[in-house]
CSV table of C-alpha atoms and ligand atoms in Angstrom, one decimal:
chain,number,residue,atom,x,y,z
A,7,UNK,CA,-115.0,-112.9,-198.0
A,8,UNK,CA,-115.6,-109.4,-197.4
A,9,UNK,CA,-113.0,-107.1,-195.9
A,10,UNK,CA,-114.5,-106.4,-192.6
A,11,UNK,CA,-115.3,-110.1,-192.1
A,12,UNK,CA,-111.8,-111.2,-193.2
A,13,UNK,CA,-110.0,-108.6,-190.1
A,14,UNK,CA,-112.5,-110.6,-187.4
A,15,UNK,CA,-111.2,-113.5,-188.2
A,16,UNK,CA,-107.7,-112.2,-187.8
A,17,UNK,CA,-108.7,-110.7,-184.7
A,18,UNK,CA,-110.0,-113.9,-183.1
A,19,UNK,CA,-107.1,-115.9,-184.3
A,20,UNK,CA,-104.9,-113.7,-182.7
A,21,UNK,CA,-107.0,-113.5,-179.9
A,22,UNK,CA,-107.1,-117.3,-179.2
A,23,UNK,CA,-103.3,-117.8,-180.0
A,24,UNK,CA,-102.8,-115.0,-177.1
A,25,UNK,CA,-105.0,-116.4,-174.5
A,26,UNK,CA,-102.9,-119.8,-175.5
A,27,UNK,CA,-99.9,-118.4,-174.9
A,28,UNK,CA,-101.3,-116.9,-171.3
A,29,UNK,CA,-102.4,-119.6,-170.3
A,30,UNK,CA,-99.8,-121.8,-171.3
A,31,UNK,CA,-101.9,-124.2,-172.6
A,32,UNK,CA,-100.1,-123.5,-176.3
A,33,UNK,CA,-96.4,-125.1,-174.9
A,34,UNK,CA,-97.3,-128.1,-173.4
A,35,UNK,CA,-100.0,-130.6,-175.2
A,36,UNK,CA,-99.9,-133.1,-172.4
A,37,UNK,CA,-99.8,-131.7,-168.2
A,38,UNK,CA,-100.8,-133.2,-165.1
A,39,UNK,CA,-103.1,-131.1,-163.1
A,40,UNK,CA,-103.8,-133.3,-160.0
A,41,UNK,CA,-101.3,-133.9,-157.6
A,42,UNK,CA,-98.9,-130.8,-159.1
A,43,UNK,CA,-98.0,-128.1,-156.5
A,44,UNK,CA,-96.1,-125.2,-156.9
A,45,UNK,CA,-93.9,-124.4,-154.0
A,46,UNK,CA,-93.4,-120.9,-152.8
A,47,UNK,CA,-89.7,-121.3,-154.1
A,48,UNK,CA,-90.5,-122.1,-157.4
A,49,UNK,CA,-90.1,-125.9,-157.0
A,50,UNK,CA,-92.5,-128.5,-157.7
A,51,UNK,CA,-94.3,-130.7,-155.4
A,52,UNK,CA,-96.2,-133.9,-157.0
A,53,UNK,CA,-98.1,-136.4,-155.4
A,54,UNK,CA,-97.4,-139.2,-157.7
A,55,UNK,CA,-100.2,-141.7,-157.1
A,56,UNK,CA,-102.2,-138.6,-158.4
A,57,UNK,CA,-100.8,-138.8,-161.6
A,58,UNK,CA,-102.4,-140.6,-163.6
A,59,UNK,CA,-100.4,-141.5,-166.3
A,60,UNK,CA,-97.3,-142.5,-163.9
A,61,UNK,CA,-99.3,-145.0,-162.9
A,62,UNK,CA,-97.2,-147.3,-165.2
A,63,UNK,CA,-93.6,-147.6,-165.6
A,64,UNK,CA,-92.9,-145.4,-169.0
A,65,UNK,CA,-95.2,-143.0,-168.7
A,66,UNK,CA,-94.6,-139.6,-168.7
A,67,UNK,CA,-96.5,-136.1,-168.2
A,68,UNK,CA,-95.4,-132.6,-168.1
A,69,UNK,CA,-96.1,-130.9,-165.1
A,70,UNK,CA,-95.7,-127.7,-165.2
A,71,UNK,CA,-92.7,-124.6,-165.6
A,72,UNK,CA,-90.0,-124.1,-163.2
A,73,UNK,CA,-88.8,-120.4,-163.6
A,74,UNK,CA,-90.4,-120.8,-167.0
A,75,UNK,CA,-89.2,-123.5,-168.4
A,76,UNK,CA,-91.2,-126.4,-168.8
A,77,UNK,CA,-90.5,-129.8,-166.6
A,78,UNK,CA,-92.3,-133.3,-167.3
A,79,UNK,CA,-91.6,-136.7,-165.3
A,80,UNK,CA,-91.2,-140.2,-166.3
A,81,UNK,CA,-91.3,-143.1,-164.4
A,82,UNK,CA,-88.6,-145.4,-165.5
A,83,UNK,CA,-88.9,-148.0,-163.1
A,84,UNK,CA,-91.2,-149.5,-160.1
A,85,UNK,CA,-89.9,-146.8,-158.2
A,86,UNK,CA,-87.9,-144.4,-159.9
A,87,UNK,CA,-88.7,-141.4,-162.0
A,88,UNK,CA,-86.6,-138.8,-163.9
A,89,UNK,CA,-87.8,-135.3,-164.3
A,90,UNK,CA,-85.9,-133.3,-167.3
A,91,UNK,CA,-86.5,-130.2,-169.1
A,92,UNK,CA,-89.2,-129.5,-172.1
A,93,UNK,CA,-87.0,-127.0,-174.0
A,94,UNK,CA,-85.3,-128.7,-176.6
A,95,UNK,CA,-81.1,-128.7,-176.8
A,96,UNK,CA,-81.1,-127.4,-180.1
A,97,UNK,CA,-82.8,-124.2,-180.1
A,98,UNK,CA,-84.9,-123.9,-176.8
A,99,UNK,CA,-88.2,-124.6,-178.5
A,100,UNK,CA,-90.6,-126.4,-176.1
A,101,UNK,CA,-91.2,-130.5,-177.3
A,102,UNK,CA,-94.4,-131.8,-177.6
A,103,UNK,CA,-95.6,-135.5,-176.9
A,104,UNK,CA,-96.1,-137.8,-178.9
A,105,UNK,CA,-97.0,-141.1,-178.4
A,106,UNK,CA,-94.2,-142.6,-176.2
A,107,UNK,CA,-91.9,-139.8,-176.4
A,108,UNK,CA,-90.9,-136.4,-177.4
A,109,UNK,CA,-90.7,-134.4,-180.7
A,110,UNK,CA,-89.4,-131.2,-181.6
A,111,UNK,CA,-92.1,-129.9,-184.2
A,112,UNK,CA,-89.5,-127.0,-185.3
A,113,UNK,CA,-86.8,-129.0,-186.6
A,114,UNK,CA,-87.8,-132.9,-186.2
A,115,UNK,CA,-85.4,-133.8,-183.3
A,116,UNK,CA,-86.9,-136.7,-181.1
A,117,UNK,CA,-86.8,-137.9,-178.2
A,118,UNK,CA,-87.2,-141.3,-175.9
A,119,UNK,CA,-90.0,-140.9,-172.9
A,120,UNK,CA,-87.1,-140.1,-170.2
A,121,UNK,CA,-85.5,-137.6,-172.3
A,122,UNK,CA,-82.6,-139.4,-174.4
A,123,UNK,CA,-82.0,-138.1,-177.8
A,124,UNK,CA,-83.5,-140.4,-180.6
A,125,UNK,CA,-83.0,-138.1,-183.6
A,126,UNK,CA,-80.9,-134.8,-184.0
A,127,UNK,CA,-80.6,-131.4,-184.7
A,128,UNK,CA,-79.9,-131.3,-181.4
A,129,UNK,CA,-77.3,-133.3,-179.9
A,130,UNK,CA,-78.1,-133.8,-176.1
A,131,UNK,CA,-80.6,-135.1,-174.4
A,132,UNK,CA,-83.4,-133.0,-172.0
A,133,UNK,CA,-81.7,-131.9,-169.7
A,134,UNK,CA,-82.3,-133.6,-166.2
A,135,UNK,CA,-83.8,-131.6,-163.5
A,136,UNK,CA,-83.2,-132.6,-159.8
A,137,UNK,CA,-85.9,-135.1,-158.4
A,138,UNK,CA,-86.2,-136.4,-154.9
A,139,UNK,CA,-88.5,-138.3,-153.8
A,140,UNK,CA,-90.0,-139.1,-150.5
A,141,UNK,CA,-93.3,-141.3,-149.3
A,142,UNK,CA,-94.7,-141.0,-152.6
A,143,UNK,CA,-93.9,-136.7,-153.1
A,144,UNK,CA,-91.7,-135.8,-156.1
A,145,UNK,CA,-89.6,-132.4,-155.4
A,146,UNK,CA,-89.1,-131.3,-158.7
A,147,UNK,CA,-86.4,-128.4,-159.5
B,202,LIG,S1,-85.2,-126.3,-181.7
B,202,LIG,FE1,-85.7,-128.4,-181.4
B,202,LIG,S2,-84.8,-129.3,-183.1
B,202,LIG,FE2,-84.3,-127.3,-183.4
């Protein structure tokens, strides 16, 4: 590969990762779009019977950042839901997920779909974030 061939491919790679990171779209594999409103103080506002994948009782989505860190619900029950934080306990790094849970790509630690720790480094579950619900609208933060 010649030199100048070698430093566009650097330069698009680094390019892409950026407009990732911009967009956001690098820290959380998995959001809900419909139904997710950002409130003028920073809250969240979600319509849940626009979320699709609460539609069943152990799913879970993110949905979004509150002051930058990222938030996802879970329905645990007919009607309850939990809404925790995406950083992981250990070392702040954002989880991804995967299948019905959460894993920590940079040191393994994994997690259960409403946030409880499965498997360490860290040794605390997501931490909860204040949810209250009323005639089917989530208040997130
Ligand atoms: S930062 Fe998540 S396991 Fe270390």
């Amino acid at each position: 590969m010649s030199q100048d061939r070698e430093i566009n491919r650097r330069a698009l790679l680094s390019g892409a990762c950026a407009l990732l990171a911009l967009t956001g779209l690098g820290t959380i594999p998995a959001s809900a779009s419909n139904g997710v409103r950002k409130l003028r103080n920073g809250r969240l506002s979600v319509k849940l019977k626009s979320v699709p994948e609460l539609s069943k009782v152990g799913g879970s989505v993110g949905i979004g950042d509150i002051k930058g860190d990222p938030v996802a619900i879970t329905r645990t029950g007919k009607k309850s839901y939990v809404a925790f934080s995406l950083s992981c306990p250990h070392q702040k790094v954002t989880v991804s997920q995967e299948g019905n849970g959460w894993v920590c790509d940079a040191h393994g630690s994994e997690f259960e779909a409403d946030g409880s720790l499965v498997l360490g480094p860290a040794t605390k579950r997501l931490a909860r974030v204040p949810i209250r619900i009323s005639r089917g609208v989530a208040k997130v933060g």
